[in-house]
């Protein structure tokens, strides 16, 4: 279309100025429109990051060390859960003894299931809101997210094993975890 406009503009000495103005004006408007939406996106992104930081500051839950976790794995309790939030393919590399797998990708939805649906989907009883629940993952980042998710779903006694699988393996050795 632009080529057609330039060809027909070259035939007349009056028309090129009019066509040039018509072609140039919309592109300036598009640039201005793009920049305005980009600024709004940046403002929205800043606001979202600030809200996320505030939400993470609010969660000051307890953190478990290896020395505190080890006795819990040697004598597990029915009133406490050790939940591995890694994905099933990661759990195949091994897991901490007495842990159950509940991937972070399904955690929020699973915590909203009724007890029977939870048990049929995951193969273990749904933790009670007041039961002790310890989360771990590979390095401690996803387990912190899991703690936050559980807190938002009304769970009160949640603990993050911050060292997670990497800490466990470095202290126990490569072959000490259970295989899933």
Coordinates of N, CA and C in Angstrom, one line a residue:
X1 N 0.8 -1.2 0.0 CA 0.0 0.0 0.0 C 0.9 1.2 0.0
X2 N 2.0 1.2 0.7 CA 2.9 2.3 0.8 C 3.5 2.5 -0.6
X3 N 3.9 1.5 -1.2 CA 4.5 1.6 -2.6 C 3.5 2.2 -3.5
X4 N 2.3 1.8 -3.5 CA 1.2 2.4 -4.4 C 1.1 3.8 -4.1
X5 N 1.1 4.2 -2.8 CA 1.0 5.7 -2.5 C 2.2 6.4 -3.0
X6 N 3.4 5.9 -2.9 CA 4.6 6.6 -3.4 C 4.6 6.7 -4.9
X7 N 4.1 5.7 -5.6 CA 4.1 5.7 -7.1 C 3.1 6.7 -7.5
X8 N 1.9 6.7 -7.0 CA 0.9 7.7 -7.4 C 1.3 9.1 -6.9
X9 N 2.0 9.2 -5.9 CA 2.5 10.5 -5.4 C 3.5 11.1 -6.3
X10 N 4.3 10.3 -6.9 CA 5.4 10.8 -7.8 C 4.8 11.4 -9.1
X11 N 3.6 11.0 -9.4 CA 2.9 11.5 -10.6 C 2.4 13.0 -10.4
X12 N 2.2 13.3 -9.3 CA 1.6 14.7 -9.0 C 2.5 15.4 -8.0
X13 N 2.8 16.7 -8.3 CA 3.7 17.4 -7.4 C 2.9 17.9 -6.2
X14 N 1.6 18.0 -6.2 CA 0.8 18.5 -5.0 C 0.6 17.3 -4.0
X15 N 0.4 16.2 -4.5 CA 0.0 15.0 -3.7 C 1.0 14.5 -2.7
X16 N 2.3 14.6 -3.0 CA 3.3 13.9 -2.1 C 3.3 14.5 -0.7
X17 N 3.1 15.7 -0.5 CA 3.1 16.3 0.8 C 1.9 15.8 1.6
X18 N 0.7 15.7 1.0 CA -0.5 15.3 1.6 C -0.3 13.8 2.0
X19 N 0.1 13.0 1.1 CA 0.3 11.6 1.4 C 1.4 11.3 2.5
X20 N 2.4 12.1 2.4 CA 3.5 11.9 3.4 C 2.9 12.2 4.8
X21 N 2.1 13.3 4.9 CA 1.5 13.6 6.2 C 0.6 12.5 6.7
X22 N -0.2 12.0 5.8 CA -1.1 10.9 6.1 C -0.4 9.6 6.6
X23 N 0.7 9.3 6.0 CA 1.4 8.1 6.3 C 2.2 8.3 7.6
X24 N 2.8 9.5 7.8 CA 3.6 9.7 9.0 C 2.8 9.9 10.2
X25 N 1.7 10.5 10.2 CA 0.9 10.8 11.4 C 0.5 9.5 12.1
X26 N -0.1 8.5 11.5 CA -0.5 7.3 12.3 C 0.7 6.6 12.9
X27 N 1.8 6.6 12.3 CA 3.0 5.9 12.9 C 3.4 6.6 14.2
X28 N 3.3 7.9 14.2 CA 3.7 8.7 15.4 C 2.6 8.3 16.5
X29 N 1.4 8.2 16.1 CA 0.4 7.9 17.1 C 0.6 6.5 17.7
X30 N 1.0 5.5 16.8 CA 1.3 4.2 17.3 C 2.4 4.2 18.3
X31 N 3.5 4.9 18.0 CA 4.6 5.0 18.9 C 4.2 5.6 20.2
X32 N 3.4 6.6 20.2 CA 3.0 7.3 21.4 C 2.1 6.3 22.2
X33 N 1.2 5.6 21.5 CA 0.3 4.6 22.1 C 1.1 3.5 22.7
X34 N 2.1 3.0 22.0 CA 2.9 1.9 22.5 C 3.7 2.3 23.8
X35 N 4.2 3.5 23.7 CA 5.0 4.0 24.9 C 4.1 4.2 26.1
X36 N 2.9 4.6 25.9 CA 2.0 4.9 27.0 C 1.5 3.5 27.7
X37 N 1.3 2.5 26.8 CA 0.9 1.2 27.4 C 2.1 0.6 28.1
X38 N 3.3 0.8 27.5 CA 4.5 0.3 28.1 C 4.8 0.9 29.5
X39 N 4.5 2.2 29.6 CA 4.7 2.8 30.9 C 3.7 2.3 32.0
X40 N 2.5 2.0 31.5 CA 1.4 1.5 32.4 C 1.8 0.0 32.8
X41 N 2.4 -0.7 31.9 CA 2.8 -2.1 32.2 C 4.0 -2.0 33.2
X42 N 4.9 -1.1 33.1 CA 6.0 -1.0 34.0 C 5.5 -0.6 35.4
X43 N 4.5 0.3 35.5 CA 3.9 0.7 36.7 C 3.2 -0.5 37.4
X44 N 2.4 -1.2 36.6 CA 1.7 -2.4 37.1 C 2.7 -3.4 37.6
X45 N 3.8 -3.6 36.9 CA 4.8 -4.6 37.3 C 5.5 -4.2 38.6
X46 N 5.8 -2.9 38.7 CA 6.3 -2.4 40.0 C 5.4 -2.6 41.1
X47 N 4.1 -2.3 40.9 CA 3.1 -2.5 42.0 C 3.0 -4.0 42.3
X48 N 3.0 -4.9 41.4 CA 2.9 -6.3 41.6 C 4.1 -6.8 42.4
X49 N 5.3 -6.3 42.0 CA 6.5 -6.7 42.8 C 6.5 -6.2 44.2
X50 N 6.0 -4.9 44.4 CA 5.9 -4.4 45.7 C 5.0 -5.2 46.6
X51 N 3.8 -5.5 46.0 CA 2.8 -6.4 46.7 C 3.4 -7.7 47.1
X52 N 4.1 -8.3 46.1 CA 4.7 -9.6 46.4 C 5.8 -9.6 47.5
X53 N 6.6 -8.5 47.5 CA 7.6 -8.3 48.6 C 6.9 -8.2 49.9
X54 N 5.8 -7.4 49.9 CA 5.1 -7.2 51.2 C 4.5 -8.5 51.7
X55 N 3.9 -9.3 50.8 CA 3.4 -10.6 51.2 C 4.4 -11.5 51.7
X56 N 5.6 -11.5 51.1 CA 6.7 -12.4 51.6 C 7.2 -11.9 52.9
X57 N 7.2 -10.6 53.2 CA 7.7 -10.0 54.4 C 6.7 -10.5 55.6
X58 N 5.5 -10.6 55.3 CA 4.5 -10.9 56.3 C 4.6 -12.3 56.8
X59 N 5.2 -13.2 56.0 CA 5.3 -14.6 56.4 C 6.7 -14.7 57.1
X60 N 6.7 -14.8 58.4 CA 7.9 -15.0 59.2 C 7.7 -16.4 59.9
X61 N 7.5 -17.4 59.2 CA 7.3 -18.7 59.7 C 8.6 -19.4 60.2
X62 N 8.4 -20.3 61.0 CA 9.6 -21.0 61.6 C 10.4 -21.8 60.5
X63 N 11.7 -21.9 60.7 CA 12.5 -22.7 59.8 C 13.2 -23.8 60.5
X64 N 13.2 -25.0 59.9 CA 13.8 -26.1 60.5 C 15.2 -26.4 60.0
X65 N 16.1 -26.9 60.8 CA 17.4 -27.2 60.4 C 17.5 -28.7 60.3
X66 N 18.6 -29.2 59.7 CA 18.8 -30.6 59.6 C 18.8 -31.3 61.0
X67 N 19.5 -30.7 61.9 CA 19.5 -31.3 63.3 C 18.1 -31.4 63.9
X68 N 17.2 -30.5 63.6 CA 15.9 -30.6 64.1 C 15.0 -31.6 63.3
X69 N 15.3 -31.7 62.0 CA 14.5 -32.6 61.2 C 14.9 -34.1 61.4
X70 N 16.1 -34.4 61.6 CA 16.6 -35.8 61.6 C 15.8 -36.6 62.6
X71 N 15.6 -36.2 63.9 CA 14.8 -37.0 64.8 C 13.3 -37.3 64.3
X72 N 12.8 -36.3 63.6 CA 11.4 -36.5 63.1 C 11.3 -37.6 62.0
X73 N 12.4 -37.8 61.3 CA 12.4 -38.8 60.3 C 12.7 -40.2 60.9
X74 N 13.4 -40.2 62.0 CA 13.6 -41.5 62.7 C 12.4 -42.1 63.4
X75 N 11.6 -41.2 63.9 CA 10.4 -41.6 64.6 C 9.2 -40.7 64.2
X76 N 8.7 -41.0 63.0 CA 7.6 -40.2 62.4 C 6.3 -40.2 63.3
X77 N 5.6 -39.1 63.3 CA 4.4 -39.0 64.1 C 3.2 -38.9 63.2
X78 N 2.0 -39.5 63.6 CA 0.8 -39.3 62.9 C 0.3 -37.9 62.9
X79 N 0.7 -37.1 63.8 CA 0.3 -35.7 63.9 C 1.1 -34.7 63.2
X80 N 2.1 -35.2 62.5 CA 3.0 -34.3 61.7 C 3.3 -34.9 60.3
X81 N 3.4 -34.0 59.4 CA 3.6 -34.3 58.0 C 5.0 -33.7 57.5
X82 N 5.7 -34.5 56.8 CA 6.9 -34.0 56.1 C 6.5 -34.1 54.6
X83 N 6.4 -32.9 54.0 CA 5.9 -32.9 52.6 C 6.9 -32.4 51.6
X84 N 7.2 -33.2 50.6 CA 8.2 -32.9 49.6 C 7.4 -32.2 48.4
X85 N 7.7 -31.0 48.1 CA 6.9 -30.3 47.1 C 7.6 -30.3 45.7
X86 N 8.6 -31.1 45.6 CA 9.2 -31.3 44.2 C 8.3 -32.1 43.3
X87 N 8.5 -32.0 42.0 CA 7.7 -32.7 41.1 C 8.1 -34.2 41.1
X88 N 7.2 -35.1 40.7 CA 7.5 -36.5 40.8 C 8.8 -37.0 40.1
X89 N 9.2 -36.4 39.0 CA 10.4 -36.8 38.3 C 11.6 -36.4 39.2
X90 N 11.5 -35.4 40.0 CA 12.6 -35.0 40.9 C 12.7 -36.0 42.1
X91 N 11.5 -36.4 42.6 CA 11.4 -37.3 43.7 C 12.0 -38.7 43.4
X92 N 12.0 -39.0 42.1 CA 12.6 -40.3 41.7 C 14.1 -40.4 42.1
X93 N 14.7 -39.3 42.2 CA 16.2 -39.3 42.6 C 16.3 -39.6 44.1
X94 N 15.3 -39.6 44.8 CA 15.3 -39.9 46.3 C 14.5 -38.9 47.1
X95 N 14.2 -39.3 48.3 CA 13.5 -38.4 49.2 C 13.9 -38.6 50.6
X96 N 13.5 -37.7 51.5 CA 13.8 -37.8 52.9 C 12.9 -38.9 53.5
X97 N 13.4 -39.8 54.3 CA 12.5 -40.8 54.9 C 11.3 -40.2 55.6
X98 N 10.2 -40.9 55.5 CA 8.9 -40.6 56.1 C 8.2 -39.4 55.4
X99 N 8.7 -38.9 54.3 CA 8.1 -37.8 53.6 C 7.1 -38.3 52.6
X100 N 6.1 -37.5 52.2 CA 5.1 -37.7 51.2 C 5.3 -36.6 50.1
X101 N 4.9 -37.0 48.9 CA 5.1 -36.0 47.8 C 3.7 -35.3 47.5
X102 N 3.8 -34.0 47.5 CA 2.7 -33.2 47.1 C 3.3 -32.0 46.3
X103 N 3.4 -32.1 45.0 CA 4.1 -31.1 44.2 C 3.5 -29.7 44.4
X104 N 4.4 -28.7 44.4 CA 3.9 -27.3 44.6 C 2.9 -26.9 43.5
X105 N 3.1 -27.5 42.3 CA 2.2 -27.2 41.2 C 0.7 -27.5 41.4
X106 N 0.5 -28.4 42.4 CA -0.9 -28.8 42.7 C -1.3 -28.5 44.1
X107 N -0.4 -27.9 44.9 CA -0.6 -27.8 46.3 C -1.8 -26.9 46.6
X108 N -1.9 -25.7 46.0 CA -3.0 -24.8 46.4 C -4.4 -25.5 46.1
X109 N -4.5 -26.1 44.9 CA -5.8 -26.8 44.6 C -6.0 -28.0 45.5
X110 N -5.0 -28.7 45.9 CA -5.1 -29.9 46.7 C -5.6 -29.5 48.1
X111 N -5.1 -28.4 48.6 CA -5.4 -28.0 50.0 C -6.9 -27.6 50.1
X112 N -7.5 -27.3 49.0 CA -8.9 -27.0 48.9 C -9.8 -28.2 48.7
X113 N -9.3 -29.3 48.5 CA -10.1 -30.5 48.3 C -10.7 -31.0 49.6
X114 N -11.8 -31.7 49.6 CA -12.2 -32.4 50.8 C -11.3 -33.5 51.1
X115 N -11.4 -34.0 52.3 CA -10.5 -35.1 52.8 C -10.5 -36.3 52.0
X116 N -11.7 -36.8 51.5 CA -11.8 -38.0 50.7 C -11.2 -37.8 49.4
X117 N -11.5 -36.7 48.7 CA -10.9 -36.4 47.4 C -9.4 -36.3 47.5
X118 N -8.9 -35.6 48.5 CA -7.5 -35.5 48.7 C -6.8 -36.8 48.9
X119 N -7.4 -37.7 49.7 CA -6.8 -39.1 49.9 C -6.8 -39.9 48.6
X120 N -7.9 -39.8 47.9 CA -7.9 -40.6 46.6 C -6.9 -40.0 45.6
X121 N -6.7 -38.7 45.6 CA -5.8 -38.2 44.6 C -4.3 -38.3 45.0
X122 N -4.0 -38.3 46.3 CA -2.6 -38.2 46.7 C -2.1 -39.5 47.5
X123 N -3.1 -40.3 48.0 CA -2.7 -41.5 48.6 C -2.4 -41.4 50.1
X124 N -2.6 -40.3 50.7 CA -2.4 -40.1 52.1 C -3.5 -39.1 52.6
X125 N -3.7 -39.1 53.9 CA -4.7 -38.2 54.5 C -4.3 -36.8 54.4
X126 N -5.3 -36.0 54.2 CA -5.1 -34.5 54.2 C -4.7 -34.0 55.5
X127 N -3.7 -33.2 55.6 CA -3.3 -32.6 56.9 C -4.4 -31.7 57.5
X128 N -4.5 -31.8 58.8 CA -5.4 -30.9 59.5 C -4.8 -29.5 59.5
X129 N -5.7 -28.5 59.7 CA -5.2 -27.1 59.7 C -4.3 -26.8 60.9
X130 N -4.4 -27.6 62.0 CA -3.6 -27.3 63.1 C -2.4 -28.3 63.2
X131 N -2.3 -29.3 62.4 CA -1.2 -30.3 62.4 C 0.1 -29.6 62.0
X132 N 1.2 -30.2 62.5 CA 2.5 -29.7 62.1 C 2.7 -30.2 60.6
X133 N 3.1 -29.3 59.8 CA 3.4 -29.6 58.4 C 4.8 -29.0 58.1
X134 N 5.7 -29.8 57.7 CA 7.1 -29.4 57.3 C 7.2 -29.6 55.8
X135 N 7.5 -28.5 55.1 CA 7.7 -28.5 53.7 C 9.2 -28.5 53.3
X136 N 9.6 -29.3 52.3 CA 10.9 -29.2 51.7 C 10.8 -29.4 50.2
X137 N 11.9 -28.9 49.5 CA 12.0 -29.1 48.1 C 13.4 -29.5 47.7
X138 N 14.0 -28.9 46.7 CA 15.4 -29.2 46.3 C 16.3 -28.3 47.1
X139 N 16.0 -27.0 47.1 CA 17.0 -26.0 47.7 C 16.3 -25.1 48.7
X140 N 15.0 -25.1 48.8 CA 14.4 -24.3 49.9 C 13.5 -23.2 49.3
X141 N 13.6 -22.9 48.0 CA 12.8 -21.8 47.5 C 11.3 -22.2 47.3
X142 N 11.0 -23.4 46.7 CA 9.7 -23.8 46.5 C 9.0 -24.2 47.9
X143 N 9.8 -24.7 48.8 CA 9.2 -25.0 50.1 C 8.8 -23.7 50.8
X144 N 9.5 -22.6 50.6 CA 9.0 -21.3 51.2 C 7.7 -20.9 50.6
X145 N 7.6 -21.1 49.3 CA 6.3 -20.8 48.6 C 5.2 -21.7 49.1
X146 N 5.5 -23.0 49.3 CA 4.5 -23.9 49.8 C 4.1 -23.5 51.2
X147 N 5.0 -23.0 52.0 CA 4.6 -22.5 53.4 C 3.6 -21.4 53.3
X148 N 3.9 -20.5 52.4 CA 3.1 -19.3 52.1 C 1.7 -19.7 51.6
X149 N 1.7 -20.7 50.7 CA 0.4 -21.2 50.2 C -0.4 -21.8 51.3
X150 N 0.2 -22.6 52.1 CA -0.5 -23.3 53.2 C -1.0 -22.3 54.2
X151 N -0.2 -21.3 54.5 CA -0.7 -20.2 55.4 C -1.9 -19.5 54.9
X152 N -1.9 -19.2 53.6 CA -3.0 -18.5 53.0 C -4.3 -19.4 52.9
X153 N -4.1 -20.7 53.0 CA -5.2 -21.7 53.0 C -5.6 -22.0 54.5
X154 N -5.1 -21.3 55.5 CA -5.6 -21.5 56.8 C -4.8 -22.5 57.7
X155 N -3.7 -23.0 57.2 CA -2.8 -23.9 58.0 C -2.0 -23.0 59.0
X156 N -1.9 -23.5 60.2 CA -1.4 -22.7 61.3 C 0.0 -23.1 61.7
X157 N 0.3 -24.4 61.6 CA 1.6 -24.9 62.2 C 2.5 -25.4 61.0
X158 N 3.0 -24.5 60.2 CA 3.8 -24.8 59.1 C 5.2 -24.4 59.3
X159 N 6.1 -25.3 58.8 CA 7.5 -25.1 59.0 C 8.3 -25.4 57.7
X160 N 9.3 -24.6 57.4 CA 10.1 -24.7 56.2 C 11.4 -25.4 56.5
X161 N 11.7 -26.5 55.9 CA 13.1 -27.1 56.0 C 13.9 -26.4 54.9
X162 N 14.5 -25.3 55.3 CA 15.2 -24.4 54.4 C 16.3 -25.0 53.6
X163 N 17.0 -25.9 54.2 CA 18.1 -26.6 53.5 C 17.7 -27.6 52.5
X164 N 16.5 -28.2 52.7 CA 15.8 -29.1 51.8 C 16.7 -30.2 51.3
X165 N 16.4 -30.8 50.2 CA 17.0 -32.0 49.7 C 18.5 -31.9 49.5
X166 N 19.0 -30.7 49.1 CA 20.5 -30.6 48.9 C 21.2 -30.7 50.2
X167 N 20.6 -30.1 51.2 CA 21.2 -30.1 52.6 C 21.2 -31.5 53.1
X168 N 20.0 -32.2 52.9 CA 19.9 -33.6 53.4 C 20.9 -34.5 52.8
X169 N 21.1 -34.4 51.5 CA 22.0 -35.3 50.7 C 23.4 -35.0 51.1
X170 N 23.8 -33.7 51.3 CA 25.1 -33.4 51.7 C 25.5 -33.9 53.1
X171 N 24.5 -34.1 54.0 CA 24.8 -34.5 55.3 C 24.6 -36.1 55.4
X172 N 23.7 -36.6 54.7 CA 23.4 -38.1 54.8 C 24.2 -38.9 53.8
X173 N 24.6 -38.3 52.7 CA 25.3 -39.0 51.6 C 24.3 -39.3 50.5
X174 N 24.8 -39.7 49.4 CA 23.9 -39.8 48.2 C 22.9 -40.9 48.3
X175 N 23.2 -42.0 48.9 CA 22.3 -43.2 48.9 C 21.4 -43.3 50.1
X176 N 21.3 -42.3 51.0 CA 20.6 -42.4 52.2 C 19.1 -42.1 52.1
X177 N 18.7 -41.3 51.1 CA 17.3 -41.0 51.0 C 16.5 -42.2 50.5
X178 N 15.2 -42.2 50.7 CA 14.4 -43.3 50.1 C 14.1 -43.0 48.7
X179 N 13.9 -44.0 47.9 CA 13.5 -43.8 46.5 C 12.0 -43.9 46.4
X180 N 11.5 -43.0 45.5 CA 10.0 -43.0 45.4 C 9.6 -44.0 44.3

